PDB file of C-alpha atoms in Angstrom:
ATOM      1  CA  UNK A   1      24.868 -49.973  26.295  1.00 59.00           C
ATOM      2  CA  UNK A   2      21.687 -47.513  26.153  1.00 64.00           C
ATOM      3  CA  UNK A   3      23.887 -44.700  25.793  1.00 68.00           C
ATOM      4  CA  UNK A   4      25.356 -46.528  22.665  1.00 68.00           C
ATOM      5  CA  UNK A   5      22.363 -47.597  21.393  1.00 72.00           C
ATOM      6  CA  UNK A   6      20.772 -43.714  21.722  1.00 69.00           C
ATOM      7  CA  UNK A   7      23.528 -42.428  20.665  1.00 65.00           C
ATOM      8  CA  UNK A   8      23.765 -44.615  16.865  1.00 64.00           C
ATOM      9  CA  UNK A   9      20.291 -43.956  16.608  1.00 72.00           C
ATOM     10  CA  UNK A  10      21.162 -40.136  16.679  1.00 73.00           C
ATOM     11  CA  UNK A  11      23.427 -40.280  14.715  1.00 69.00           C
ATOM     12  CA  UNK A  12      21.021 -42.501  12.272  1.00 62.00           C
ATOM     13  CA  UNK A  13      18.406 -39.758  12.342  1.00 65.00           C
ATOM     14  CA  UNK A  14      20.865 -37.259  11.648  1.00 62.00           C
ATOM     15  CA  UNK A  15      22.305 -38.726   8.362  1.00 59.00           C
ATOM     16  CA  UNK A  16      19.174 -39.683   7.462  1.00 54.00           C
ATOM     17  CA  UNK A  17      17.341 -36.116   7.644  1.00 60.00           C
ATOM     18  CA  UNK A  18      20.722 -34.811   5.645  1.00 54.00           C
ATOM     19  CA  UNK A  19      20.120 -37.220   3.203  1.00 57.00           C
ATOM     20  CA  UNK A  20      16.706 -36.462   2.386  1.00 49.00           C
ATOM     21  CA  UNK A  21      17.667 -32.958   2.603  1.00 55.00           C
ATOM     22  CA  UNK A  22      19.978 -33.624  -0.224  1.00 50.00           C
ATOM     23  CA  UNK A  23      17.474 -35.467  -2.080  1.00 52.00           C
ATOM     24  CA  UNK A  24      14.644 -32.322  -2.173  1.00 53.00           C
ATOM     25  CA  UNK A  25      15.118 -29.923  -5.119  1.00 48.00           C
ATOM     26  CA  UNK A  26      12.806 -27.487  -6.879  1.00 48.00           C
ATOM     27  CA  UNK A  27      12.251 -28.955 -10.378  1.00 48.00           C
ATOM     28  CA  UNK A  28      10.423 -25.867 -11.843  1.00 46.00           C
ATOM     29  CA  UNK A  29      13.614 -23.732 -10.631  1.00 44.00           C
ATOM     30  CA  UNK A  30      15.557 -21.879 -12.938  1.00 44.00           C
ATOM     31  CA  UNK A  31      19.814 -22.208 -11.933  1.00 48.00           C
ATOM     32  CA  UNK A  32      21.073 -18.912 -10.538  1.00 50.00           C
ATOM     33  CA  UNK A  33      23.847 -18.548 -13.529  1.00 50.00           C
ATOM     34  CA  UNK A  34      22.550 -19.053 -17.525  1.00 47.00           C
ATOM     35  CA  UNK A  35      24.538 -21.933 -18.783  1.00 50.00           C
ATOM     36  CA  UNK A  36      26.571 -21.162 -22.047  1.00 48.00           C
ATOM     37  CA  UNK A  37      26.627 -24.283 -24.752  1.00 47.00           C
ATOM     38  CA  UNK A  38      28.050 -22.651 -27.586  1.00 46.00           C
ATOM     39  CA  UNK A  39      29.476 -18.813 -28.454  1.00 46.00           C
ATOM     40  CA  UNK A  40      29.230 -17.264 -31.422  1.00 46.00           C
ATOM     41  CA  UNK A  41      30.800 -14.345 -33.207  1.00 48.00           C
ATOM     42  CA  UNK A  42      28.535 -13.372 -35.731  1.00 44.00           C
ATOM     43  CA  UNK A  43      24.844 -14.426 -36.955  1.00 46.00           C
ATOM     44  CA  UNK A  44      24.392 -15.389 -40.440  1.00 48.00           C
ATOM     45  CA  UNK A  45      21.754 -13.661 -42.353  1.00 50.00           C
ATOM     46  CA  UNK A  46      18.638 -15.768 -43.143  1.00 46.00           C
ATOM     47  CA  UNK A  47      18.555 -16.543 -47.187  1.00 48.00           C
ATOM     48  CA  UNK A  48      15.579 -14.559 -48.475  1.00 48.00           C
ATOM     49  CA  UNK A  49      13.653 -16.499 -51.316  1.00 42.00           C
ATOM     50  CA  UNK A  50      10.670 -14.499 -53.389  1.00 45.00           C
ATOM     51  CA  UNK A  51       7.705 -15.810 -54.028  1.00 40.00           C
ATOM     52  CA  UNK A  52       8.517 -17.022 -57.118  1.00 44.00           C
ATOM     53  CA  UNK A  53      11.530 -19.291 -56.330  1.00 42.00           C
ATOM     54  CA  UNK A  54       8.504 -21.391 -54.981  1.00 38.00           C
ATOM     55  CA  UNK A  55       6.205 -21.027 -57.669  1.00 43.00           C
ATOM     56  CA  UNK A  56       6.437 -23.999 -60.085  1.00 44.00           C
ATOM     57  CA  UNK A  57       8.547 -26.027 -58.201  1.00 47.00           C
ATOM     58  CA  UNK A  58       7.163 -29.014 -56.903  1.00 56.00           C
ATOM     59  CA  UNK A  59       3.284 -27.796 -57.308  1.00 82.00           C
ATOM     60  CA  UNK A  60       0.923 -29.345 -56.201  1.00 90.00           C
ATOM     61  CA  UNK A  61      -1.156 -31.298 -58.987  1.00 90.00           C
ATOM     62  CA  UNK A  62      -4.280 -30.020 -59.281  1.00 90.00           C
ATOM     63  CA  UNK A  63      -6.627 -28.958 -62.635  1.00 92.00           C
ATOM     64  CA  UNK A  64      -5.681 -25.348 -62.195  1.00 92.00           C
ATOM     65  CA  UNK A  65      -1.733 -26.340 -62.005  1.00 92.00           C
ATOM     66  CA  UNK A  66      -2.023 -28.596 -64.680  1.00 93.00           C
ATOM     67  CA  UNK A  67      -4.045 -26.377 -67.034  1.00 93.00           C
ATOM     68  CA  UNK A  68      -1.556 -23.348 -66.287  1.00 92.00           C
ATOM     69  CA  UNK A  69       1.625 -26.135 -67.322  1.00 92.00           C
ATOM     70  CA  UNK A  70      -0.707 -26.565 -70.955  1.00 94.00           C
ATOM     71  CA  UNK A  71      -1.005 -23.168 -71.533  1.00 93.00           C
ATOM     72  CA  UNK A  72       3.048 -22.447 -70.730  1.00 92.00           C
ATOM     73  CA  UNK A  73       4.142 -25.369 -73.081  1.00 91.00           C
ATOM     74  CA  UNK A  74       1.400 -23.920 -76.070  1.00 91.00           C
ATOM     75  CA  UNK A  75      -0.175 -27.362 -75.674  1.00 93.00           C
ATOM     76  CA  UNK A  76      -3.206 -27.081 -78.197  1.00 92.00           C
ATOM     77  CA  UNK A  77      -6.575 -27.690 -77.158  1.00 94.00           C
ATOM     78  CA  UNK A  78      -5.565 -27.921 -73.317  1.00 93.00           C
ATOM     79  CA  UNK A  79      -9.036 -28.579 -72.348  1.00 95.00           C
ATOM     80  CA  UNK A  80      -8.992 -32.137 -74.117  1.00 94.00           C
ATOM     81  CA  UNK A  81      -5.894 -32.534 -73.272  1.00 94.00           C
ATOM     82  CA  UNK A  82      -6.668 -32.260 -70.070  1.00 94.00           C
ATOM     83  CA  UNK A  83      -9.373 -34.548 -70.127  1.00 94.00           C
ATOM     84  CA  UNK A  84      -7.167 -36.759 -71.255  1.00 93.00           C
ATOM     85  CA  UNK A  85      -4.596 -36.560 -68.310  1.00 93.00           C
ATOM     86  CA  UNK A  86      -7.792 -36.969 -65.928  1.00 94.00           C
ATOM     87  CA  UNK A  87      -9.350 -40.001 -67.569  1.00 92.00           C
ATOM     88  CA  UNK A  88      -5.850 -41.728 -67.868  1.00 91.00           C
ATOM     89  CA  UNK A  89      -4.805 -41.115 -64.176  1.00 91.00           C
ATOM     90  CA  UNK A  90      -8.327 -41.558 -62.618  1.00 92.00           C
ATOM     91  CA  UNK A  91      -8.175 -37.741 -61.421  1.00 91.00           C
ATOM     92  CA  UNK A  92      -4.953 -38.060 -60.538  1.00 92.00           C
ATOM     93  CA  UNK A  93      -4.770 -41.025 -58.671  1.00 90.00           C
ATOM     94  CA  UNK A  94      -3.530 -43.381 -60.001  1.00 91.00           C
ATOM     95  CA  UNK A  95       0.214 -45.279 -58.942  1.00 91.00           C
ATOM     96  CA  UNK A  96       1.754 -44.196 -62.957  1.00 91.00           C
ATOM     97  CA  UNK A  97       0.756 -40.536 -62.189  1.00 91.00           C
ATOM     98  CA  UNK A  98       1.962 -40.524 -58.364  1.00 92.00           C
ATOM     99  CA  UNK A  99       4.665 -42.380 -58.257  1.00 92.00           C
ATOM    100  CA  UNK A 100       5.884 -41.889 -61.935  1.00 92.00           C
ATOM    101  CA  UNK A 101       4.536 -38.439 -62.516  1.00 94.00           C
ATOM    102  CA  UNK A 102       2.979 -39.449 -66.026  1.00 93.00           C
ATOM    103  CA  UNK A 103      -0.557 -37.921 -66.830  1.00 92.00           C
ATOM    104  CA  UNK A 104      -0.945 -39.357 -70.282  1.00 91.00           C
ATOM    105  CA  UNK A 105       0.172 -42.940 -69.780  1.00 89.00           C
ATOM    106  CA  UNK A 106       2.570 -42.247 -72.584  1.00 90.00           C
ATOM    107  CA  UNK A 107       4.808 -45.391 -73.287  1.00 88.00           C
ATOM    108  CA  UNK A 108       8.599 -45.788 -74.979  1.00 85.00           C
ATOM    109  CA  UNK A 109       7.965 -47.053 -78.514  1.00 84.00           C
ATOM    110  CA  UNK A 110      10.532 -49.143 -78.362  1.00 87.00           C
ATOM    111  CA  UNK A 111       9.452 -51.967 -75.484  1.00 88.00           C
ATOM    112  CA  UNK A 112       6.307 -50.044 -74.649  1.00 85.00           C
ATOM    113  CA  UNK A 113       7.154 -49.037 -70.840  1.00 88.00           C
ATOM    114  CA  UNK A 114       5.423 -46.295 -69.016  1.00 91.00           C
ATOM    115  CA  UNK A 115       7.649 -43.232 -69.182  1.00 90.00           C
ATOM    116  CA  UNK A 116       8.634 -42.144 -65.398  1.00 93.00           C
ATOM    117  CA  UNK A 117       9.258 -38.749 -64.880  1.00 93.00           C
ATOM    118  CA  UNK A 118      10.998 -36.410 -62.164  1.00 94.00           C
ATOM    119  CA  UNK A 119       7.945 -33.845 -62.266  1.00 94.00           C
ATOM    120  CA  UNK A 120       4.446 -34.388 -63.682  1.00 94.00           C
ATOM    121  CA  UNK A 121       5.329 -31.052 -65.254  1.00 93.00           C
ATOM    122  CA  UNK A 122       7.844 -32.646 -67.477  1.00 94.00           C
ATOM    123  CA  UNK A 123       4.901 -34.958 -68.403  1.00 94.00           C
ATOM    124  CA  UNK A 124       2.956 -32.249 -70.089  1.00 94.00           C
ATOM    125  CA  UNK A 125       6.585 -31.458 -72.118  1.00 93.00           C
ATOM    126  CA  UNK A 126       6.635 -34.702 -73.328  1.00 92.00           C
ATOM    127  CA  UNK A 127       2.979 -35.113 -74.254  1.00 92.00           C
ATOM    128  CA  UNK A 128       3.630 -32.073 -76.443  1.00 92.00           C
ATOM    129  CA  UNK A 129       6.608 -33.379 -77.872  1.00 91.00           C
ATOM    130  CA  UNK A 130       5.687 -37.125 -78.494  1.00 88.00           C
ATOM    131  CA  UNK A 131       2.182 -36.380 -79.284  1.00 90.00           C
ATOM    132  CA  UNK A 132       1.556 -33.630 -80.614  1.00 91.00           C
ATOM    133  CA  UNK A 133       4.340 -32.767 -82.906  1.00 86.00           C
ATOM    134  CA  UNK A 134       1.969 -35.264 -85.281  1.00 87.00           C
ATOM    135  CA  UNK A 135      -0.609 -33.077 -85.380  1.00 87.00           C
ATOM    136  CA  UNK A 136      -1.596 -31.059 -88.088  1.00 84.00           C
ATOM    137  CA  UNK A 137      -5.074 -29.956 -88.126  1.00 85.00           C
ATOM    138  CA  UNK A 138      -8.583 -30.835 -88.239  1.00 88.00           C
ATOM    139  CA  UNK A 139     -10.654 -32.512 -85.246  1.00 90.00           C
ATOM    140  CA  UNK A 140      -8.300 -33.429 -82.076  1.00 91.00           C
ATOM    141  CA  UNK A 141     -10.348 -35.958 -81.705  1.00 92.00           C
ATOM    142  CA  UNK A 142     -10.281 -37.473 -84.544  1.00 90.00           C
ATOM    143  CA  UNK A 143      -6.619 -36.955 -84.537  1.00 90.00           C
ATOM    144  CA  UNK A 144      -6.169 -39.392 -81.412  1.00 91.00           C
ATOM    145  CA  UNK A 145      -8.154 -41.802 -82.708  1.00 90.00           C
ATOM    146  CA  UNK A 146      -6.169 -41.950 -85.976  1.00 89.00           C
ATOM    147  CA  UNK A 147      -2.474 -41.946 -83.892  1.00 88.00           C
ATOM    148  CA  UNK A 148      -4.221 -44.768 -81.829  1.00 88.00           C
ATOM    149  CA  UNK A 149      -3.821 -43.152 -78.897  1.00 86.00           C
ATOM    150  CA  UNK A 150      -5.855 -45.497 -77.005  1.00 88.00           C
ATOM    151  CA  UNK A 151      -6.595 -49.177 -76.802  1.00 85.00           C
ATOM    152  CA  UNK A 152      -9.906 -48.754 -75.505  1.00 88.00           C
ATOM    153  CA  UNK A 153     -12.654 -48.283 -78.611  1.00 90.00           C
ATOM    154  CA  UNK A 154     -14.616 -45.100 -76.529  1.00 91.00           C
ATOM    155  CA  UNK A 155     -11.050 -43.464 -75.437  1.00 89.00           C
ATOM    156  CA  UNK A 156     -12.616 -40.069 -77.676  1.00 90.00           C
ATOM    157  CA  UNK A 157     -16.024 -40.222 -76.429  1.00 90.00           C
ATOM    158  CA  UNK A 158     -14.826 -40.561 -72.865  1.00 93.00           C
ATOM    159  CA  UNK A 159     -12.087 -37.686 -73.035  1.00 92.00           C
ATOM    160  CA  UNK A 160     -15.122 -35.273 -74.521  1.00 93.00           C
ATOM    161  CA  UNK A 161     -17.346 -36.356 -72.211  1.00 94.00           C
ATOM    162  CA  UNK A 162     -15.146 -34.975 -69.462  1.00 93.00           C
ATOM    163  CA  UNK A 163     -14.049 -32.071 -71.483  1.00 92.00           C
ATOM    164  CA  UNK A 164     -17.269 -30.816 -71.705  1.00 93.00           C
ATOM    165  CA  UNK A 165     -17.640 -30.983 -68.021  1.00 91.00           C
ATOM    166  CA  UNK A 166     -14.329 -28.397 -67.612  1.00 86.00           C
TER     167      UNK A 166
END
């Protein structure tokens, strides 16, 4: 019965040592052969965009950006006007000029809903179009106060007040 007994636990240690033999591998290895996922018969060439497919598109909003957009769409007197965007958006922070991408808080006529827009760009297109297509000449000032542009009584002395600061 000893011999038995030596002889299973032999046989024990022997499995066991293979088995933890099994069990060791080098993690950090690298396998002997590369290991192909996919083939491929030709590389496409990367598309190549200039400079200028980025320029414009999606820019940021900043003073510079938005004085450049005035000056492309022959806004007059961008400087008020761009007094105007900042004092109606809180320098550009406000939820009608983030989310909706209008500057000048300009409303339907109709029901008198903010106009949402896909681009604050498109903004500055419709504040020349809707606003000042009325204009004629004389003080711009004087001009929004006649249109109403405002409801607030010191909307002109406000928007000069920052103009002067540009």
């Amino acid at each position: 019965m000893s011999i038995n007994r030596n002889l299973l636990i032999i046989i024990f240690s022997l499995l066991l040592s293979v088995e933890v033999q099994a069990q060791q591998y080098e993690p950090d290895a690298l396998p002997v052969t590369a290991r192909v996922d996919k083939t491929c018969d030709s590389i496409d060439e990367p598309e190549m965009k200039s400079d200028s497919d980025y320029m414009m598109n999606e820019s940021a909003l900043t003073v510079e950006n938005v004085l450049v957009m005035l000056q492309k769409y022959d806004v007059k007197f961008p400087k008020i006007v761009l007094a105007q965007a900042l004092l109606e958006t809180g320098n550009f922070s406000s939820d009608l000029c983030r989310v909706n991408h209008n500057l000048f808080g300009l409303r339907h006529p109709s029901d008198g809903s903010y106009y949402s827009f896909n681009k604050w760009e498109e903004s500055v297109k419709s504040y020349r179009d809707d606003v000042q297509y009325k204009y004629t000449d004389g003080d711009y000032y004087a001009f929004l106060s006649r249109i109403g542009y405002a409801e607030d009584r010191n909307y002109t002395s406000k928007v000069r007040r920052i103009a002067n600061t540009l």
